[in-house]
mmCIF file of N, CA, C and O in Angstrom:
data_model
loop_
_atom_site.group_PDB
_atom_site.id
_atom_site.type_symbol
_atom_site.label_atom_id
_atom_site.label_comp_id
_atom_site.label_asym_id
_atom_site.label_seq_id
_atom_site.Cartn_x
_atom_site.Cartn_y
_atom_site.Cartn_z
ATOM 1 N N LEU Q 1 84.828 109.625 86.683
ATOM 2 C CA LEU Q 1 84.713 108.184 86.741
ATOM 3 C C LEU Q 1 86.076 107.609 87.046
ATOM 4 O O LEU Q 1 87.041 107.928 86.385
ATOM 5 N N LEU Q 2 86.128 106.764 88.051
ATOM 6 C CA LEU Q 2 87.385 106.141 88.429
ATOM 7 C C LEU Q 2 87.264 104.642 88.192
ATOM 8 O O LEU Q 2 86.433 103.980 88.793
ATOM 9 N N PRO Q 3 88.052 104.077 87.294
ATOM 10 C CA PRO Q 3 87.941 102.655 87.021
ATOM 11 C C PRO Q 3 88.564 101.830 88.143
ATOM 12 O O PRO Q 3 89.634 102.138 88.629
ATOM 13 N N ALA Q 4 87.854 100.781 88.557
ATOM 14 C CA ALA Q 4 88.446 99.824 89.487
ATOM 15 C C ALA Q 4 89.594 99.136 88.756
ATOM 16 O O ALA Q 4 90.596 98.801 89.336
ATOM 17 N N ALA Q 5 89.423 98.933 87.485
ATOM 18 C CA ALA Q 5 90.473 98.425 86.590
ATOM 19 C C ALA Q 5 89.978 98.676 85.177
ATOM 20 O O ALA Q 5 88.776 98.785 84.942
ATOM 21 N N ARG Q 6 90.885 98.785 84.233
ATOM 22 C CA ARG Q 6 90.441 98.981 82.848
ATOM 23 C C ARG Q 6 89.799 97.697 82.333
ATOM 24 O O ARG Q 6 90.339 96.624 82.475
ATOM 25 N N ALA Q 7 88.613 97.843 81.754
ATOM 26 C CA ALA Q 7 87.912 96.682 81.200
ATOM 27 C C ALA Q 7 87.077 97.149 80.019
ATOM 28 O O ALA Q 7 86.520 98.230 80.034
ATOM 29 N N ALA Q 8 86.976 96.332 79.014
ATOM 30 C CA ALA Q 8 86.151 96.664 77.858
ATOM 31 C C ALA Q 8 84.715 96.243 78.142
ATOM 32 O O ALA Q 8 84.466 95.265 78.836
ATOM 33 N N ALA Q 9 83.765 97.000 77.609
ATOM 34 C CA ALA Q 9 82.365 96.615 77.752
ATOM 35 C C ALA Q 9 82.135 95.359 76.915
ATOM 36 O O ALA Q 9 82.696 95.204 75.831
ATOM 37 N N TYR Q 10 81.343 94.439 77.418
ATOM 38 C CA TYR Q 10 81.099 93.169 76.741
ATOM 39 C C TYR Q 10 79.636 92.801 76.903
ATOM 40 O O TYR Q 10 79.226 92.301 77.923
ATOM 41 N N GLY Q 11 78.835 93.116 75.880
ATOM 42 C CA GLY Q 11 77.419 92.768 75.918
ATOM 43 C C GLY Q 11 76.695 93.349 77.127
ATOM 44 O O GLY Q 11 75.851 92.690 77.713
ATOM 45 N N GLY Q 12 77.020 94.579 77.510
ATOM 46 C CA GLY Q 12 76.372 95.193 78.655
ATOM 47 C C GLY Q 12 76.999 94.811 79.983
ATOM 48 O O GLY Q 12 76.583 95.269 81.024
ATOM 49 N N MET Q 13 78.006 93.951 79.942
ATOM 50 C CA MET Q 13 78.687 93.515 81.164
ATOM 51 C C MET Q 13 80.186 93.695 80.957
ATOM 52 O O MET Q 13 80.650 93.851 79.847
ATOM 53 N N ALA Q 14 80.933 93.649 82.049
ATOM 54 C CA ALA Q 14 82.387 93.695 81.926
ATOM 55 C C ALA Q 14 82.852 92.421 81.231
ATOM 56 O O ALA Q 14 82.213 91.377 81.325
ATOM 57 N N ALA Q 15 83.936 92.528 80.511
ATOM 58 C CA ALA Q 15 84.476 91.353 79.825
ATOM 59 C C ALA Q 15 84.757 90.256 80.848
ATOM 60 O O ALA Q 15 85.173 90.548 81.971
ATOM 61 N N PRO Q 16 84.527 88.993 80.467
ATOM 62 C CA PRO Q 16 84.782 87.903 81.407
ATOM 63 C C PRO Q 16 86.210 87.957 81.942
ATOM 64 O O PRO Q 16 87.160 88.159 81.196
ATOM 65 N N GLY Q 17 86.340 87.817 83.241
ATOM 66 C CA GLY Q 17 87.647 87.823 83.873
ATOM 67 C C GLY Q 17 88.212 89.212 84.126
ATOM 68 O O GLY Q 17 89.256 89.348 84.735
ATOM 69 N N ALA Q 18 87.529 90.258 83.649
ATOM 70 C CA ALA Q 18 88.005 91.629 83.843
ATOM 71 C C ALA Q 18 87.250 92.278 84.991
ATOM 72 O O ALA Q 18 86.086 91.975 85.227
ATOM 73 N N ALA Q 19 87.917 93.156 85.695
ATOM 74 C CA ALA Q 19 87.258 93.902 86.762
ATOM 75 C C ALA Q 19 86.316 94.925 86.131
ATOM 76 O O ALA Q 19 86.600 95.479 85.079
ATOM 77 N N ALA Q 20 85.190 95.163 86.776
ATOM 78 C CA ALA Q 20 84.202 96.109 86.266
ATOM 79 C C ALA Q 20 84.660 97.539 86.510
ATOM 80 O O ALA Q 20 85.417 97.817 87.438
ATOM 81 N N LEU Q 21 84.190 98.447 85.665
ATOM 82 C CA LEU Q 21 84.419 99.868 85.892
ATOM 83 C C LEU Q 21 83.399 100.337 86.922
ATOM 84 O O LEU Q 21 82.231 99.952 86.868
ATOM 85 N N VAL Q 22 83.835 101.173 87.849
ATOM 86 C CA VAL Q 22 82.972 101.641 88.929
ATOM 87 C C VAL Q 22 83.058 103.152 88.999
ATOM 88 O O VAL Q 22 84.149 103.724 88.926
ATOM 89 N N GLN Q 23 81.920 103.800 89.143
ATOM 90 C CA GLN Q 23 81.887 105.235 89.368
ATOM 91 C C GLN Q 23 81.758 105.457 90.877
ATOM 92 O O GLN Q 23 80.875 104.889 91.514
ATOM 93 N N TYR Q 24 82.652 106.265 91.431
ATOM 94 C CA TYR Q 24 82.594 106.606 92.851
ATOM 95 C C TYR Q 24 82.058 108.025 92.988
ATOM 96 O O TYR Q 24 82.578 108.944 92.362
ATOM 97 N N VAL Q 25 81.007 108.186 93.791
ATOM 98 C CA VAL Q 25 80.423 109.490 94.068
ATOM 99 C C VAL Q 25 80.603 109.749 95.554
ATOM 100 O O VAL Q 25 80.168 108.944 96.385
ATOM 101 N N VAL Q 26 81.267 110.839 95.884
ATOM 102 C CA VAL Q 26 81.507 111.182 97.291
ATOM 103 C C VAL Q 26 80.621 112.373 97.649
ATOM 104 O O VAL Q 26 80.746 113.450 97.061
ATOM 105 N N LEU Q 27 79.720 112.160 98.607
ATOM 106 C CA LEU Q 27 78.819 113.220 99.060
ATOM 107 C C LEU Q 27 79.368 113.849 100.335
ATOM 108 O O LEU Q 27 79.926 113.159 101.185
ATOM 109 N N ARG Q 28 79.187 115.126 100.472
ATOM 110 C CA ARG Q 28 79.631 115.844 101.669
ATOM 111 C C ARG Q 28 78.599 115.662 102.782
ATOM 112 O O ARG Q 28 77.538 116.267 102.776
ATOM 113 N N GLY Q 29 78.915 114.840 103.753
ATOM 114 C CA GLY Q 29 78.018 114.588 104.868
ATOM 115 C C GLY Q 29 77.822 115.805 105.751
ATOM 116 O O GLY Q 29 76.766 115.960 106.382
ATOM 117 N N ASP Q 30 78.824 116.696 105.779
ATOM 118 C CA ASP Q 30 78.705 117.882 106.633
ATOM 119 C C ASP Q 30 77.580 118.805 106.188
ATOM 120 O O ASP Q 30 77.043 119.558 106.992
ATOM 121 N N LEU Q 31 77.174 118.730 104.930
ATOM 122 C CA LEU Q 31 76.087 119.588 104.459
ATOM 123 C C LEU Q 31 74.758 119.248 105.136
ATOM 124 O O LEU Q 31 73.903 120.118 105.310
ATOM 125 N N ALA Q 32 74.589 117.988 105.512
ATOM 126 C CA ALA Q 32 73.329 117.548 106.117
ATOM 127 C C ALA Q 32 73.288 117.790 107.629
ATOM 128 O O ALA Q 32 72.243 117.623 108.254
ATOM 129 N N ARG Q 33 74.424 118.170 108.207
ATOM 130 C CA ARG Q 33 74.489 118.385 109.655
ATOM 131 C C ARG Q 33 74.510 119.886 109.974
ATOM 132 O O ARG Q 33 74.897 120.693 109.134
ATOM 133 N N PRO Q 34 74.080 120.245 111.197
ATOM 134 C CA PRO Q 34 74.143 121.664 111.599
ATOM 135 C C PRO Q 34 75.576 122.165 111.486
ATOM 136 O O PRO Q 34 76.513 121.396 111.680
ATOM 137 N N PRO Q 35 75.787 123.385 111.132
ATOM 138 C CA PRO Q 35 74.787 124.445 111.041
ATOM 139 C C PRO Q 35 74.094 124.528 109.684
ATOM 140 O O PRO Q 35 73.127 125.258 109.537
ATOM 141 N N LEU Q 36 74.541 123.784 108.673
ATOM 142 C CA LEU Q 36 73.953 123.891 107.333
ATOM 143 C C LEU Q 36 72.614 123.167 107.237
ATOM 144 O O LEU Q 36 71.655 123.692 106.684
ATOM 145 N N SER Q 37 72.548 121.942 107.727
ATOM 146 C CA SER Q 37 71.307 121.146 107.788
ATOM 147 C C SER Q 37 70.558 121.064 106.460
ATOM 148 O O SER Q 37 69.342 121.233 106.409
ATOM 149 N N TRP Q 38 71.283 120.786 105.384
ATOM 150 C CA TRP Q 38 70.623 120.609 104.097
ATOM 151 C C TRP Q 38 69.729 119.379 104.158
ATOM 152 O O TRP Q 38 70.083 118.365 104.777
ATOM 153 N N PRO Q 39 68.578 119.389 103.477
ATOM 154 C CA PRO Q 39 67.760 118.173 103.372
ATOM 155 C C PRO Q 39 68.538 117.095 102.614
ATOM 156 O O PRO Q 39 69.332 117.407 101.719
ATOM 157 N N LEU Q 40 68.317 115.833 102.956
ATOM 158 C CA LEU Q 40 69.018 114.739 102.302
ATOM 159 C C LEU Q 40 68.827 114.784 100.787
ATOM 160 O O LEU Q 40 69.762 114.557 100.022
ATOM 161 N N GLY Q 41 67.627 115.096 100.347
ATOM 162 C CA GLY Q 41 67.354 115.169 98.912
ATOM 163 C C GLY Q 41 68.231 116.182 98.198
ATOM 164 O O GLY Q 41 68.672 115.950 97.072
ATOM 165 N N ALA Q 42 68.492 117.308 98.852
ATOM 166 C CA ALA Q 42 69.340 118.343 98.253
ATOM 167 C C ALA Q 42 70.785 117.859 98.136
ATOM 168 O O ALA Q 42 71.450 118.111 97.121
ATOM 169 N N VAL Q 43 71.278 117.152 99.156
ATOM 170 C CA VAL Q 43 72.642 116.625 99.117
ATOM 171 C C VAL Q 43 72.760 115.587 98.000
ATOM 172 O O VAL Q 43 73.710 115.611 97.208
ATOM 173 N N VAL Q 44 71.787 114.707 97.904
ATOM 174 C CA VAL Q 44 71.807 113.670 96.863
ATOM 175 C C VAL Q 44 71.691 114.305 95.481
ATOM 176 O O VAL Q 44 72.395 113.895 94.545
ATOM 177 N N ALA Q 45 70.841 115.312 95.344
ATOM 178 C CA ALA Q 45 70.687 115.983 94.049
ATOM 179 C C ALA Q 45 72.004 116.600 93.599
ATOM 180 O O ALA Q 45 72.376 116.506 92.417
ATOM 181 N N GLN Q 46 72.741 117.223 94.522
ATOM 182 C CA GLN Q 46 74.030 117.805 94.170
ATOM 183 C C GLN Q 46 75.011 116.719 93.726
ATOM 184 O O GLN Q 46 75.787 116.914 92.794
ATOM 185 N N GLY Q 47 74.976 115.564 94.397
ATOM 186 C CA GLY Q 47 75.816 114.443 93.993
ATOM 187 C C GLY Q 47 75.474 113.952 92.598
ATOM 188 O O GLY Q 47 76.362 113.643 91.793
ATOM 189 N N CYS Q 48 74.175 113.889 92.294
ATOM 190 C CA CYS Q 48 73.727 113.468 90.959
ATOM 191 C C CYS Q 48 74.190 114.453 89.895
ATOM 192 O O CYS Q 48 74.657 114.046 88.826
ATOM 193 N N HIS Q 49 74.059 115.742 90.183
ATOM 194 C CA HIS Q 49 74.513 116.759 89.231
ATOM 195 C C HIS Q 49 76.013 116.625 88.979
ATOM 196 O O HIS Q 49 76.476 116.695 87.836
ATOM 197 N N ALA Q 50 76.777 116.429 90.039
ATOM 198 C CA ALA Q 50 78.225 116.313 89.902
ATOM 199 C C ALA Q 50 78.608 115.066 89.109
ATOM 200 O O ALA Q 50 79.513 115.106 88.259
ATOM 201 N N ALA Q 51 77.931 113.941 89.374
ATOM 202 C CA ALA Q 51 78.228 112.703 88.653
ATOM 203 C C ALA Q 51 77.920 112.856 87.166
ATOM 204 O O ALA Q 51 78.695 112.412 86.307
ATOM 205 N N ARG Q 52 76.809 113.483 86.856
ATOM 206 C CA ARG Q 52 76.431 113.694 85.462
ATOM 207 C C ARG Q 52 77.415 114.642 84.774
ATOM 208 O O ARG Q 52 77.819 114.432 83.628
ATOM 209 N N ALA Q 53 77.810 115.698 85.476
ATOM 210 C CA ALA Q 53 78.766 116.653 84.912
ATOM 211 C C ALA Q 53 80.114 115.982 84.641
ATOM 212 O O ALA Q 53 80.753 116.260 83.623
ATOM 213 N N ALA Q 54 80.540 115.095 85.536
ATOM 214 C CA ALA Q 54 81.812 114.386 85.337
ATOM 215 C C ALA Q 54 81.730 113.464 84.122
ATOM 216 O O ALA Q 54 82.670 113.401 83.313
ATOM 217 N N ALA Q 55 80.613 112.747 83.978
ATOM 218 C CA ALA Q 55 80.451 111.862 82.822
ATOM 219 C C ALA Q 55 80.478 112.669 81.527
ATOM 220 O O ALA Q 55 81.070 112.250 80.527
ATOM 221 N N HIS Q 56 79.857 113.840 81.551
ATOM 222 C CA HIS Q 56 79.854 114.694 80.357
ATOM 223 C C HIS Q 56 81.250 115.249 80.074
ATOM 224 O O HIS Q 56 81.716 115.224 78.926
ATOM 225 N N ALA Q 57 81.923 115.724 81.109
ATOM 226 C CA ALA Q 57 83.244 116.329 80.935
ATOM 227 C C ALA Q 57 84.268 115.327 80.390
ATOM 228 O O ALA Q 57 85.161 115.703 79.632
ATOM 229 N N TYR Q 58 84.131 114.072 80.768
ATOM 230 C CA TYR Q 58 85.099 113.045 80.355
ATOM 231 C C TYR Q 58 84.491 112.053 79.363
ATOM 232 O O TYR Q 58 84.955 110.927 79.236
ATOM 233 N N ARG Q 59 83.486 112.488 78.627
ATOM 234 C CA ARG Q 59 82.762 111.595 77.710
ATOM 235 C C ARG Q 59 83.661 110.990 76.637
ATOM 236 O O ARG Q 59 83.366 109.920 76.123
ATOM 237 N N GLU Q 60 84.757 111.638 76.289
ATOM 238 C CA GLU Q 60 85.665 111.131 75.255
ATOM 239 C C GLU Q 60 86.692 110.141 75.800
ATOM 240 O O GLU Q 60 87.391 109.494 75.024
ATOM 241 N N HIS Q 61 86.791 110.021 77.114
ATOM 242 C CA HIS Q 61 87.771 109.103 77.715
ATOM 243 C C HIS Q 61 87.301 107.660 77.506
ATOM 244 O O HIS Q 61 86.115 107.352 77.684
ATOM 245 N N PRO Q 62 88.185 106.758 77.130
ATOM 246 C CA PRO Q 62 87.788 105.368 76.872
ATOM 247 C C PRO Q 62 87.113 104.692 78.072
ATOM 248 O O PRO Q 62 86.163 103.920 77.895
ATOM 249 N N ASP Q 63 87.566 104.969 79.282
ATOM 250 C CA ASP Q 63 86.942 104.343 80.456
ATOM 251 C C ASP Q 63 85.520 104.842 80.665
ATOM 252 O O ASP Q 63 84.635 104.078 81.046
ATOM 253 N N THR Q 64 85.286 106.126 80.400
ATOM 254 C CA THR Q 64 83.934 106.675 80.542
ATOM 255 C C THR Q 64 83.005 106.026 79.533
ATOM 256 O O THR Q 64 81.887 105.619 79.876
ATOM 257 N N GLY Q 65 83.460 105.919 78.292
ATOM 258 C CA GLY Q 65 82.644 105.278 77.262
ATOM 259 C C GLY Q 65 82.329 103.838 77.604
ATOM 260 O O GLY Q 65 81.187 103.392 77.475
ATOM 261 N N ALA Q 66 83.328 103.101 78.077
ATOM 262 C CA ALA Q 66 83.110 101.699 78.443
ATOM 263 C C ALA Q 66 82.145 101.585 79.614
ATOM 264 O O ALA Q 66 81.281 100.700 79.648
ATOM 265 N N TYR Q 67 82.248 102.505 80.580
ATOM 266 C CA TYR Q 67 81.334 102.501 81.729
ATOM 267 C C TYR Q 67 79.893 102.738 81.271
ATOM 268 O O TYR Q 67 78.982 102.002 81.643
ATOM 269 N N LEU Q 68 79.697 103.753 80.431
ATOM 270 C CA LEU Q 68 78.348 104.093 79.985
ATOM 271 C C LEU Q 68 77.756 103.004 79.093
ATOM 272 O O LEU Q 68 76.536 102.801 79.094
ATOM 273 N N GLU Q 69 78.593 102.293 78.350
ATOM 274 C CA GLU Q 69 78.105 101.220 77.488
ATOM 275 C C GLU Q 69 77.588 100.026 78.288
ATOM 276 O O GLU Q 69 76.888 99.176 77.749
ATOM 277 N N GLN Q 70 77.905 99.957 79.570
ATOM 278 C CA GLN Q 70 77.439 98.844 80.393
ATOM 279 C C GLN Q 70 75.937 98.908 80.658
ATOM 280 O O GLN Q 70 75.346 97.929 81.075
ATOM 281 N N GLY Q 71 75.335 100.070 80.420
ATOM 282 C CA GLY Q 71 73.889 100.208 80.606
ATOM 283 C C GLY Q 71 73.457 99.841 82.011
ATOM 284 O O GLY Q 71 73.970 100.375 82.985
ATOM 285 N N GLY Q 72 72.518 98.921 82.117
ATOM 286 C CA GLY Q 72 71.975 98.506 83.409
ATOM 287 C C GLY Q 72 72.964 97.816 84.316
ATOM 288 O O GLY Q 72 72.695 97.613 85.499
ATOM 289 N N ALA Q 73 74.129 97.455 83.786
ATOM 290 C CA ALA Q 73 75.143 96.785 84.604
ATOM 291 C C ALA Q 73 76.134 97.769 85.210
ATOM 292 O O ALA Q 73 77.085 97.354 85.872
ATOM 293 N N MET Q 74 75.916 99.099 84.995
ATOM 294 C CA MET Q 74 76.833 100.091 85.562
ATOM 295 C C MET Q 74 76.837 99.983 87.073
ATOM 296 O O MET Q 74 75.801 99.731 87.680
ATOM 297 N N ARG Q 75 78.025 100.161 87.663
ATOM 298 C CA ARG Q 75 78.169 100.115 89.116
ATOM 299 C C ARG Q 75 78.572 101.486 89.618
ATOM 300 O O ARG Q 75 79.496 102.089 89.089
ATOM 301 N N THR Q 76 77.877 101.946 90.652
ATOM 302 C CA THR Q 76 78.206 103.215 91.304
ATOM 303 C C THR Q 76 78.289 102.970 92.791
ATOM 304 O O THR Q 76 77.428 102.316 93.370
ATOM 305 N N VAL Q 77 79.333 103.493 93.401
ATOM 306 C CA VAL Q 77 79.514 103.406 94.845
ATOM 307 C C VAL Q 77 79.405 104.819 95.388
ATOM 308 O O VAL Q 77 80.074 105.726 94.897
ATOM 309 N N VAL Q 78 78.530 105.010 96.382
ATOM 310 C CA VAL Q 78 78.347 106.321 96.993
ATOM 311 C C VAL Q 78 78.973 106.304 98.372
ATOM 312 O O VAL Q 78 78.681 105.432 99.188
ATOM 313 N N LEU Q 79 79.861 107.279 98.606
ATOM 314 C CA LEU Q 79 80.578 107.396 99.884
ATOM 315 C C LEU Q 79 80.340 108.775 100.472
ATOM 316 O O LEU Q 79 79.963 109.708 99.779
ATOM 317 N N GLU Q 80 80.589 108.894 101.779
ATOM 318 C CA GLU Q 80 80.529 110.200 102.419
ATOM 319 C C GLU Q 80 81.940 110.693 102.636
ATOM 320 O O GLU Q 80 82.812 109.972 103.029
#
């Protein structure tokens, strides 16, 4: 999890005036192209596994906790 800026969770939202925490997930676009030609679902599934593993690995970090406490307000940006 990479914070856009440090912010405390506030009622499921970022604190007023604070930048939200954002999780960035980078997917390997080359996996979906020849010669590998992975199905899109497989590429996305690997990204989901990696994102979940990162959240678990850094679960004790204050930014990770604040991100997860946002619940439905969590922001994730997916890049190639």
